[in-house]
Coordinates of C-alpha atoms and ligand atoms in Angstrom, one line a residue:
X1 CA -1.3 19.1 13.6
X2 CA 0.5 16.1 12.1
X3 CA -0.9 13.1 10.3
X4 CA 0.4 9.7 11.5
X5 CA -0.5 6.8 9.2
X6 CA 0.0 3.2 10.4
X7 CA 0.1 0.5 7.7
X8 CA -1.3 -3.0 8.0
X9 CA 1.8 -4.5 9.6
X10 CA 1.9 -1.6 12.1
X11 CA -1.5 -2.6 13.5
X12 CA -1.5 -6.3 12.7
X13 CA -1.4 -7.6 16.3
X14 CA -1.9 -6.6 19.9
X15 CA 1.8 -5.9 20.2
X16 CA 1.8 -3.8 17.1
X17 CA -1.2 -1.8 18.2
X18 CA 0.5 -1.2 21.5
X19 CA 3.7 0.0 19.7
X20 CA 1.5 2.4 17.6
X21 CA -0.2 3.7 20.7
X22 CA 3.2 4.5 22.4
X23 CA 4.4 6.2 19.2
X24 CA 1.3 8.4 19.0
X25 CA 1.4 9.2 22.7
X26 CA 5.0 10.5 22.3
X27 CA 3.7 13.0 19.7
X28 CA 0.6 14.3 21.6
X29 CA 1.7 17.9 21.7
X30 CA 1.8 18.0 17.9
X31 CA -1.9 17.1 17.8
X32 CA -1.8 13.9 15.8
X33 CA -4.5 12.8 13.4
X34 CA -4.2 9.0 13.0
X35 CA -5.0 7.2 9.8
X36 CA -4.9 3.4 9.9
X37 CA -4.9 0.6 7.4
X38 CA -6.8 -2.7 7.8
X39 CA -5.1 -5.0 10.3
X40 CA -2.4 -7.2 8.7
X41 CA -3.6 -9.0 5.5
X42 CA -7.3 -8.3 6.1
X43 CA -7.9 -6.6 2.8
X44 CA -6.5 -9.5 0.8
X45 CA -8.5 -12.0 2.9
X46 CA -11.7 -10.1 2.4
X47 CA -11.2 -9.9 -1.3
X48 CA -10.4 -13.6 -1.5
X49 CA -13.6 -14.4 0.5
X50 CA -15.6 -12.4 -2.0
X51 CA -14.0 -14.2 -5.0
X52 CA -14.6 -17.6 -3.3
X53 CA -18.3 -16.7 -2.7
X54 CA -19.0 -15.9 -6.4
X55 CA -17.2 -19.0 -7.6
X56 CA -19.3 -21.4 -5.7
X57 CA -17.0 -21.8 -2.8
X58 CA -19.5 -20.4 -0.3
X59 CA -18.4 -22.5 2.7
X60 CA -14.8 -21.6 2.2
X61 CA -15.7 -18.0 2.0
X62 CA -17.7 -18.1 5.2
X63 CA -15.0 -20.0 7.0
X64 CA -12.5 -17.3 5.9
X65 CA -14.7 -14.6 7.5
X66 CA -15.0 -16.7 10.6
X67 CA -11.2 -16.9 11.0
X68 CA -10.9 -13.2 10.2
X69 CA -13.4 -12.4 12.9
X70 CA -11.5 -14.5 15.4
X71 CA -8.3 -12.8 14.4
X72 CA -9.8 -9.4 15.2
X73 CA -11.2 -10.5 18.5
X74 CA -7.9 -12.2 19.5
X75 CA -5.5 -9.4 18.6
X76 CA -7.6 -6.5 20.0
X77 CA -8.9 -7.9 23.3
X78 CA -5.4 -7.7 25.0
X79 CA -5.1 -4.0 24.2
X80 CA -8.7 -2.8 24.9
X81 CA -9.8 -2.1 28.5
X82 CA -12.4 -4.1 30.1
X83 CA -14.7 -1.1 30.2
X84 CA -14.4 -0.7 26.4
X85 CA -14.4 -4.4 25.4
X86 CA -18.2 -4.8 25.2
X87 CA -18.2 -1.9 22.7
X88 CA -15.3 -3.4 20.7
X89 CA -17.0 -6.7 20.6
X90 CA -20.2 -5.2 19.4
X91 CA -18.2 -3.4 16.6
X92 CA -16.6 -6.7 15.5
X93 CA -19.8 -8.8 15.7
X94 CA -22.0 -6.3 13.8
X95 CA -19.4 -5.8 11.1
X96 CA -18.9 -9.5 10.6
X97 CA -22.7 -10.2 10.6
X98 CA -22.9 -7.6 7.7
X99 CA -20.0 -9.3 5.9
X100 CA -21.6 -12.7 6.2
X101 CA -24.8 -11.3 4.7
X102 CA -22.9 -9.6 1.9
X103 CA -21.0 -12.8 1.1
X104 CA -24.2 -14.9 1.1
X105 CA -25.7 -12.4 -1.3
X106 CA -22.6 -12.6 -3.6
X107 CA -22.8 -16.4 -3.6
X108 CA -26.4 -16.2 -4.7
X109 CA -25.8 -13.6 -7.4
X110 CA -22.6 -15.3 -8.6
X111 CA -21.4 -11.9 -9.7
X112 CA -18.7 -9.6 -8.3
X113 CA -19.1 -6.0 -9.3
X114 CA -16.5 -3.3 -8.5
X115 CA -19.1 -1.7 -6.3
X116 CA -19.5 -4.9 -4.2
X117 CA -15.8 -5.4 -4.1
X118 CA -15.5 -1.9 -2.5
X119 CA -18.3 -2.7 -0.1
X120 CA -16.5 -5.8 1.1
X121 CA -12.9 -4.4 1.1
X122 CA -14.0 -1.3 3.1
X123 CA -14.7 -3.5 6.2
X124 CA -11.0 -3.9 7.0
X125 CA -10.4 -0.2 7.7
X126 CA -13.9 0.3 9.2
X127 CA -13.0 -2.3 11.8
X128 CA -9.3 -1.4 12.4
X129 CA -10.1 2.3 12.8
X130 CA -12.8 1.8 15.4
X131 CA -10.8 -0.8 17.3
X132 CA -7.6 1.2 17.3
X133 CA -9.5 4.2 18.6
X134 CA -10.8 2.1 21.5
X135 CA -7.3 0.5 22.1
X136 CA -5.6 3.9 22.3
X137 CA -7.9 4.9 25.2
X138 CA -6.4 2.1 27.1
X139 CA -3.0 3.8 26.8
X140 CA -4.3 7.0 28.3
X141 CA -5.4 8.9 25.2
X142 CA -8.7 10.5 24.6
X143 CA -9.7 9.5 21.1
X144 CA -12.4 10.4 18.6
X145 CA -13.2 7.9 15.8
X146 CA -14.3 9.6 12.5
X147 CA -15.8 7.6 9.7
X148 CA -13.6 8.5 6.7
X149 CA -16.6 7.9 4.4
X150 CA -18.1 11.2 5.7
X151 CA -15.1 13.2 4.8
X152 CA -13.4 11.6 1.8
X153 CA -15.8 12.3 -1.0
X154 CA -15.0 10.5 -4.3
X155 CA -16.3 9.8 -7.8
X156 CA -18.0 6.5 -8.5
X157 CA -14.9 4.8 -10.1
X158 CA -15.1 1.8 -7.7
X159 CA -11.9 0.1 -6.6
X160 CA -9.9 3.1 -7.9
X161 CA -12.0 6.1 -6.9
X162 CA -10.8 9.6 -7.3
X163 CA -11.2 12.0 -4.5
X164 CA -13.2 15.2 -5.2
X165 CA -10.6 17.4 -3.8
X166 CA -12.3 20.8 -3.2
X167 CA -15.2 19.3 -1.3
X168 CA -13.1 16.8 0.5
X169 CA -10.6 19.5 1.6
X170 CA -13.5 21.7 2.8
X171 CA -15.0 18.9 4.9
X172 CA -11.6 17.9 6.4
X173 CA -10.8 21.5 7.2
X174 CA -14.1 22.0 8.9
X175 CA -14.4 18.7 10.8
X176 CA -10.9 17.7 11.9
X177 CA -9.1 20.7 13.5
X178 CA -11.7 21.4 16.3
X179 CA -11.8 17.6 17.1
X180 CA -8.0 17.3 17.1
X181 CA -7.7 20.2 19.5
X182 CA -9.1 18.0 22.2
X183 CA -8.6 14.5 21.1
X184 CA -6.6 12.1 19.0
X185 CA -8.6 11.7 15.9
X186 CA -8.5 8.2 14.3
X187 CA -9.9 7.4 10.9
X188 CA -9.6 4.5 8.4
X189 CA -7.5 5.0 5.3
X190 CA -8.4 3.6 1.8
X191 CA -12.2 4.3 2.0
X192 CA -14.4 7.0 0.9
X193 CA -17.9 7.5 -0.4
X194 CA -19.7 9.1 -3.4
X195 CA -22.0 12.0 -3.1
X196 CA -24.9 9.6 -2.8
X197 CA -23.1 7.9 0.1
X198 CA -22.1 4.7 -1.6
X199 CA -18.8 3.3 -0.2
X200 CA -15.8 3.5 -2.5
X201 CA -12.1 2.7 -2.1
X202 CA -9.1 4.6 -3.4
X203 CA -7.2 1.6 -4.8
X204 CA -4.8 -0.9 -3.2
X205 CA -2.4 0.7 -0.8
X206 CA -4.8 3.6 -0.6
X207 CA -4.3 4.4 3.0
X208 CA -1.1 6.4 2.2
X209 CA -3.3 8.4 -0.2
X210 CA -5.8 9.1 2.6
X211 CA -3.0 10.2 4.9
X212 CA -1.8 12.6 2.2
X213 CA -5.3 13.9 1.5
X214 CA -6.0 14.5 5.2
X215 CA -2.6 16.2 5.6
X216 CA -3.3 18.5 2.7
X217 CA -6.9 19.1 3.8
X218 CA -6.0 20.2 7.3
X219 CA -2.7 21.9 6.4
X220 CA -0.6 19.5 8.6
X221 CA 2.9 20.3 9.5
X222 CA 4.1 16.8 8.5
X223 CA 2.7 13.5 7.4
X224 CA 4.3 10.4 9.0
X225 CA 4.0 7.1 7.2
X226 CA 4.7 4.4 9.9
X227 CA 5.6 1.1 8.3
X228 CA 7.9 -1.8 8.9
X229 CA 11.2 -0.6 7.3
X230 CA 13.6 2.1 8.3
X231 CA 12.7 4.2 5.3
X232 CA 14.1 4.2 1.7
X233 CA 17.4 2.4 1.3
X234 CA 20.2 2.8 -1.2
X235 CA 19.4 -0.7 -2.4
X236 CA 16.6 -3.3 -2.0
X237 CA 17.4 -5.3 1.1
X238 CA 15.8 -8.4 -0.5
X239 CA 18.5 -8.3 -3.2
X240 CA 21.5 -7.0 -1.3
X241 CA 21.7 -6.4 2.4
X242 CA 23.8 -3.6 3.8
X243 CA 22.3 -0.7 2.0
X244 CA 22.3 2.7 3.6
X245 CA 19.2 4.7 4.7
X246 CA 18.4 7.7 2.5
X247 CA 17.6 10.4 5.0
X248 CA 16.1 12.8 2.5
X249 CA 14.9 12.4 -1.0
X250 CA 12.9 14.5 -3.5
X251 CA 9.4 13.5 -4.4
X252 CA 10.5 12.9 -8.1
X253 CA 13.2 10.5 -6.9
X254 CA 10.8 8.7 -4.5
X255 CA 8.3 8.3 -7.3
X256 CA 10.9 6.8 -9.7
X257 CA 11.9 4.3 -7.0
X258 CA 8.4 3.3 -6.3
X259 CA 7.7 2.5 -10.0
X260 CA 10.6 0.0 -9.9
X261 CA 9.4 -2.1 -7.0
X262 CA 10.6 -0.2 -4.0
X263 CA 7.5 -1.3 -2.1
X264 CA 7.7 1.5 0.4
X265 CA 5.3 4.0 -1.0
X266 CA 3.2 4.5 -4.1
X267 CA 4.3 7.7 -5.7
X268 CA 0.9 9.2 -6.7
X269 CA -0.3 8.9 -3.1
X270 CA 2.0 11.7 -1.8
X271 CA 1.0 14.2 -4.5
X272 CA -1.6 16.0 -2.5
X273 CA 1.0 16.5 0.3
X274 CA 3.7 17.7 -2.2
X275 CA 1.3 20.1 -3.8
X276 CA 0.9 21.8 -0.4
X277 CA 4.6 21.5 0.4
X278 CA 4.0 19.3 3.4
X279 CA 6.9 17.0 4.1
X280 CA 6.2 13.3 4.2
X281 CA 8.3 11.1 6.5
X282 CA 8.6 7.3 6.3
X283 CA 9.3 5.7 9.7
X284 CA 9.6 2.2 11.2
X285 CA 7.1 1.4 13.9
X286 CA 9.4 -1.3 15.2
X287 CA 12.3 1.1 15.5
X288 CA 10.7 4.6 16.2
X289 CA 14.1 6.0 17.2
X290 CA 15.3 5.9 13.6
X291 CA 14.6 9.2 11.9
X292 CA 13.4 7.5 8.6
X293 CA 13.3 9.1 5.2
X294 CA 11.9 12.6 4.5
X295 CA 10.3 13.1 1.1
X296 CA 10.4 16.8 0.1
X297 CA 9.0 18.7 -2.9
X298 CA 12.3 20.2 -4.0
X299 CA 15.4 18.4 -5.3
X300 CA 17.9 17.7 -2.6
X301 CA 21.5 18.9 -2.8
X302 CA 23.7 15.7 -2.7
X303 CA 27.3 14.9 -3.5
X304 CA 26.4 11.4 -4.7
X305 CA 25.1 11.2 -8.2
X306 CA 22.9 8.2 -7.5
X307 CA 20.4 8.2 -4.6
X308 CA 19.3 4.6 -4.8
X309 CA 19.3 1.4 -6.9
X310 CA 15.9 -0.2 -7.4
X311 CA 15.3 -3.6 -9.1
X312 CA 12.4 -5.6 -10.3
X313 CA 12.8 -9.4 -10.7
X314 CA 10.6 -11.7 -12.8
X315 CA 10.7 -9.6 -15.9
X316 CA 10.1 -11.0 -19.4
X317 CA 11.6 -9.3 -22.4
X318 CA 9.6 -9.6 -25.6
X319 CA 11.6 -8.8 -28.8
X320 CA 9.5 -8.0 -31.8
X321 CA 11.1 -7.7 -35.3
X322 CA 9.6 -7.1 -38.6
X323 CA 11.6 -6.3 -41.7
X324 CA 8.4 -5.6 -43.5
X325 CA 8.0 -2.6 -41.3
X326 CA 11.1 -0.9 -42.6
X327 CA 10.2 2.7 -43.5
X328 CA 6.5 2.0 -42.8
X329 CA 4.4 3.7 -40.1
X330 CA 2.1 2.1 -37.6
X331 CA 4.4 -0.6 -36.4
X332 CA 4.6 0.6 -32.8
X333 CA 0.9 1.3 -32.7
X334 CA 0.1 -2.3 -33.8
X335 CA 2.5 -3.7 -31.2
X336 CA 1.0 -1.6 -28.3
X337 CA -2.5 -2.5 -29.4
X338 CA -1.7 -6.1 -28.7
X339 CA -0.5 -5.4 -25.2
X340 CA -3.5 -3.2 -24.7
X341 CA -6.0 -5.8 -25.8
X342 CA -4.3 -8.3 -23.6
X343 CA -4.4 -5.9 -20.7
X344 CA -0.7 -6.3 -20.0
X345 CA 1.3 -3.2 -18.9
X346 CA 4.6 -2.6 -20.5
X347 CA 7.4 -1.4 -18.2
X348 CA 10.3 -0.5 -20.5
X349 CA 10.7 -0.1 -24.2
X350 CA 13.6 0.3 -26.6
X351 CA 13.3 0.5 -30.3
X352 CA 15.2 0.6 -33.6
X353 CA 13.8 0.9 -37.1
X354 CA 12.6 -2.7 -37.5
X355 CA 12.7 -4.1 -34.0
X356 CA 11.3 -3.3 -30.6
X357 CA 12.1 -4.8 -27.2
X358 CA 9.5 -4.5 -24.4
X359 CA 9.4 -5.8 -20.9
X360 CA 6.4 -7.0 -18.9
X361 CA 6.2 -8.3 -15.4
X362 CA 3.0 -10.3 -15.8
X363 CA 3.2 -13.5 -18.0
X364 CA -0.5 -14.5 -17.6
X365 CA -1.3 -13.7 -21.2
X366 CA 2.1 -14.1 -22.8
X367 CA 1.0 -16.9 -25.1
X368 CA -1.8 -14.9 -26.5
X369 CA 0.4 -11.8 -26.8
X370 CA 3.0 -13.8 -28.8
X371 CA 0.4 -15.3 -31.0
X372 CA -1.0 -12.0 -32.0
X373 CA 2.4 -10.4 -32.5
X374 CA 3.4 -13.3 -34.8
X375 CA 0.6 -12.3 -37.1
X376 CA 2.8 -9.5 -38.3
X377 CA 6.4 -10.0 -37.0
X378 CA 9.0 -12.4 -35.6
X379 CA 8.8 -12.7 -31.8
X380 CA 11.4 -13.8 -29.4
X381 CA 10.8 -14.1 -25.6
X382 CA 13.4 -14.1 -22.8
X383 CA 12.1 -14.9 -19.4
X384 CA 13.8 -14.6 -16.0
X385 CA 15.2 -11.2 -16.6
X386 CA 15.5 -8.3 -14.1
X387 CA 15.3 -4.5 -14.4
X388 CA 17.9 -2.5 -12.6
X389 CA 17.2 1.2 -12.1
X390 CA 19.5 3.9 -10.8
X391 CA 17.7 6.9 -9.5
X392 CA 19.1 10.4 -8.7
X393 CA 18.2 14.0 -9.5
X394 CA 21.9 14.5 -10.3
X395 CA 21.9 11.9 -13.1
X396 CA 20.6 14.5 -15.5
X397 CA 23.3 17.0 -14.7
X398 CA 26.3 14.7 -14.4
X399 CA 28.2 13.5 -17.4
X400 CA 29.7 10.0 -17.5
X401 CA 27.2 8.2 -15.3
X402 CA 26.4 5.6 -18.0
X403 CA 30.2 5.1 -18.5
X404 CA 30.7 4.4 -14.8
X405 CA 27.7 2.0 -14.7
X406 CA 28.7 -0.1 -17.7
X407 CA 32.4 -0.2 -16.7
X408 CA 31.4 -1.5 -13.3
X409 CA 29.6 -4.4 -14.9
X410 CA 31.5 -4.8 -18.1
X411 CA 31.6 -8.6 -17.9
X412 CA 27.8 -8.8 -17.4
X413 CA 25.5 -9.0 -20.4
X414 CA 23.1 -6.1 -20.6
X415 CA 20.0 -6.8 -22.5
X416 CA 18.2 -3.5 -22.8
X417 CA 19.0 0.1 -21.8
X418 CA 16.8 3.0 -21.2
X419 CA 17.8 6.5 -20.0
X420 CA 14.4 7.3 -18.6
X421 CA 12.5 10.1 -20.2
X422 CA 12.3 11.5 -16.7
X423 CA 16.1 12.1 -16.9
X424 CA 16.6 11.2 -13.3
X425 CA 16.8 7.4 -13.9
X426 CA 19.0 5.1 -15.9
X427 CA 17.5 1.6 -16.3
X428 CA 18.7 -1.6 -17.9
X429 CA 17.8 -5.3 -18.1
X430 CA 20.1 -8.2 -17.0
X431 CA 19.4 -11.9 -16.7
X432 CA 18.1 -12.7 -13.2
X433 CA 21.0 -14.9 -12.2
X434 CA 23.3 -11.8 -12.8
X435 CA 21.1 -9.5 -10.7
X436 CA 22.8 -9.7 -7.3
X437 CA 26.3 -9.4 -8.8
X438 CA 25.1 -6.4 -10.8
X439 CA 23.6 -4.6 -7.8
X440 CA 26.7 -5.4 -5.7
X441 CA 29.1 -3.8 -8.2
X442 CA 26.9 -0.8 -8.7
X443 CA 26.4 -0.3 -5.0
X444 CA 30.2 -0.4 -4.5
X445 CA 30.7 2.0 -7.5
X446 CA 28.2 4.7 -6.4
X447 CA 28.0 4.3 -2.6
X448 CA 31.6 3.7 -1.4
X449 CA 31.6 7.4 -0.4
X450 CA 28.5 8.9 1.1
X451 CA 27.3 12.4 1.5
X452 CA 26.6 12.5 5.2
X453 CA 23.8 15.1 4.8
X454 CA 21.8 12.6 2.7
X455 CA 22.8 9.1 3.8
X456 CA 23.0 7.4 7.1
Ligands
LIG501 N1 -5.9 -2.0 3.3 C1 -5.7 -1.5 2.0 C2 -4.9 -2.4 1.2 O1 -4.4 -3.4 1.7 C3 -5.2 -0.1 2.0 C4 -3.8 0.0 2.6 O2 -3.4 -0.8 3.4 O3 -3.2 1.0 2.3 O4 -4.7 -2.2 0.0
LIG502 MG1 -0.6 -1.1 3.1

């Protein structure tokens, strides 16, 4: 058995669903279990409709549902057979009727609880999984739709629920293999339910997590994550085109890259697969012939010291300085308490005795943060910065990497440096206008020769 997960863009339209069907069909002898995301941007649109409803924009919210319903009808009808269309239509109509009732209820209550957010958000995958199961039949596959909420058991931490692994694995191992022996099993990602049967979700992007849990639960040979890029690249194509595909990468490296904005995969989602030593592969549903990126549990032997360069734009550096704190304790605690109270995550930190630099990627509460910090220190803010992060298992074993990095960019002003505590990354901050130049130089420095076993 293999698990094949198709993300939102890979099922966003009739053409995309057809591509997915052909890909699955080509793997039938490996007994695929298919996990799908909500179609296109459905989850965002459902959550926006819920927010509109509770903020007195009831009509806007209902109109959004209407257009979302039309979208589902329009994009699935061309790929579902005439015989199955009445069933598909019934699925769409009943789900949208329920959604309209939910949204009306929210408008009256004027309150959005995590539990109702989950109830609403779950409809994207509930719809897509049933519709994809029907569409695949049209391409000559016998399919069985399974409601993920009957298998993925979670705690009640709504919008970010944690799977209860032993019970979930037991259910998956019992339910899926006999079905998959005969049919292509299709289930929705992202959703689960508590022991009491209340619908939960695993957090945004949670379908990858579902794929990984299902793979671990049924002991799959491989988990394939079908998305809209060729896999992980040596540099972010939005910053610098012409990067090379990384054919194989360790879990630890993939996780580092994901923290720094490589949007391909959220690291924690593949943990269940890694724990059971099941390889995960990232593949492009528009170019299925490309072999993608394999993520494996063990470090990968590689002649290049750096595997990839990740970056994150739109960073703000906050410099905090207090001479009063010389030789005193509690300075860092006070600083972090401010960020904690203002619910703003800190990405990177560097410290000296009396000053601390921190980076944040969300300025929503910057004013408030500065005001609080000024209560006990001098504060300086630099906006429009970017983090550049070099990742590679070899960084920890290879002397002179920092030397090569900073020689390559010796005329560029570096604001903050951190040799990650994980030892396999080296990160620093430059002004955003210098970002492209920085990545260009580093890419030339570290990827002018490529280990053919690792890079394409
Ligand atoms: N549909 C969910 C989201 O957009 C889950 C996923 O696509 O992975 O976050
Ligand atoms: Mg997604």
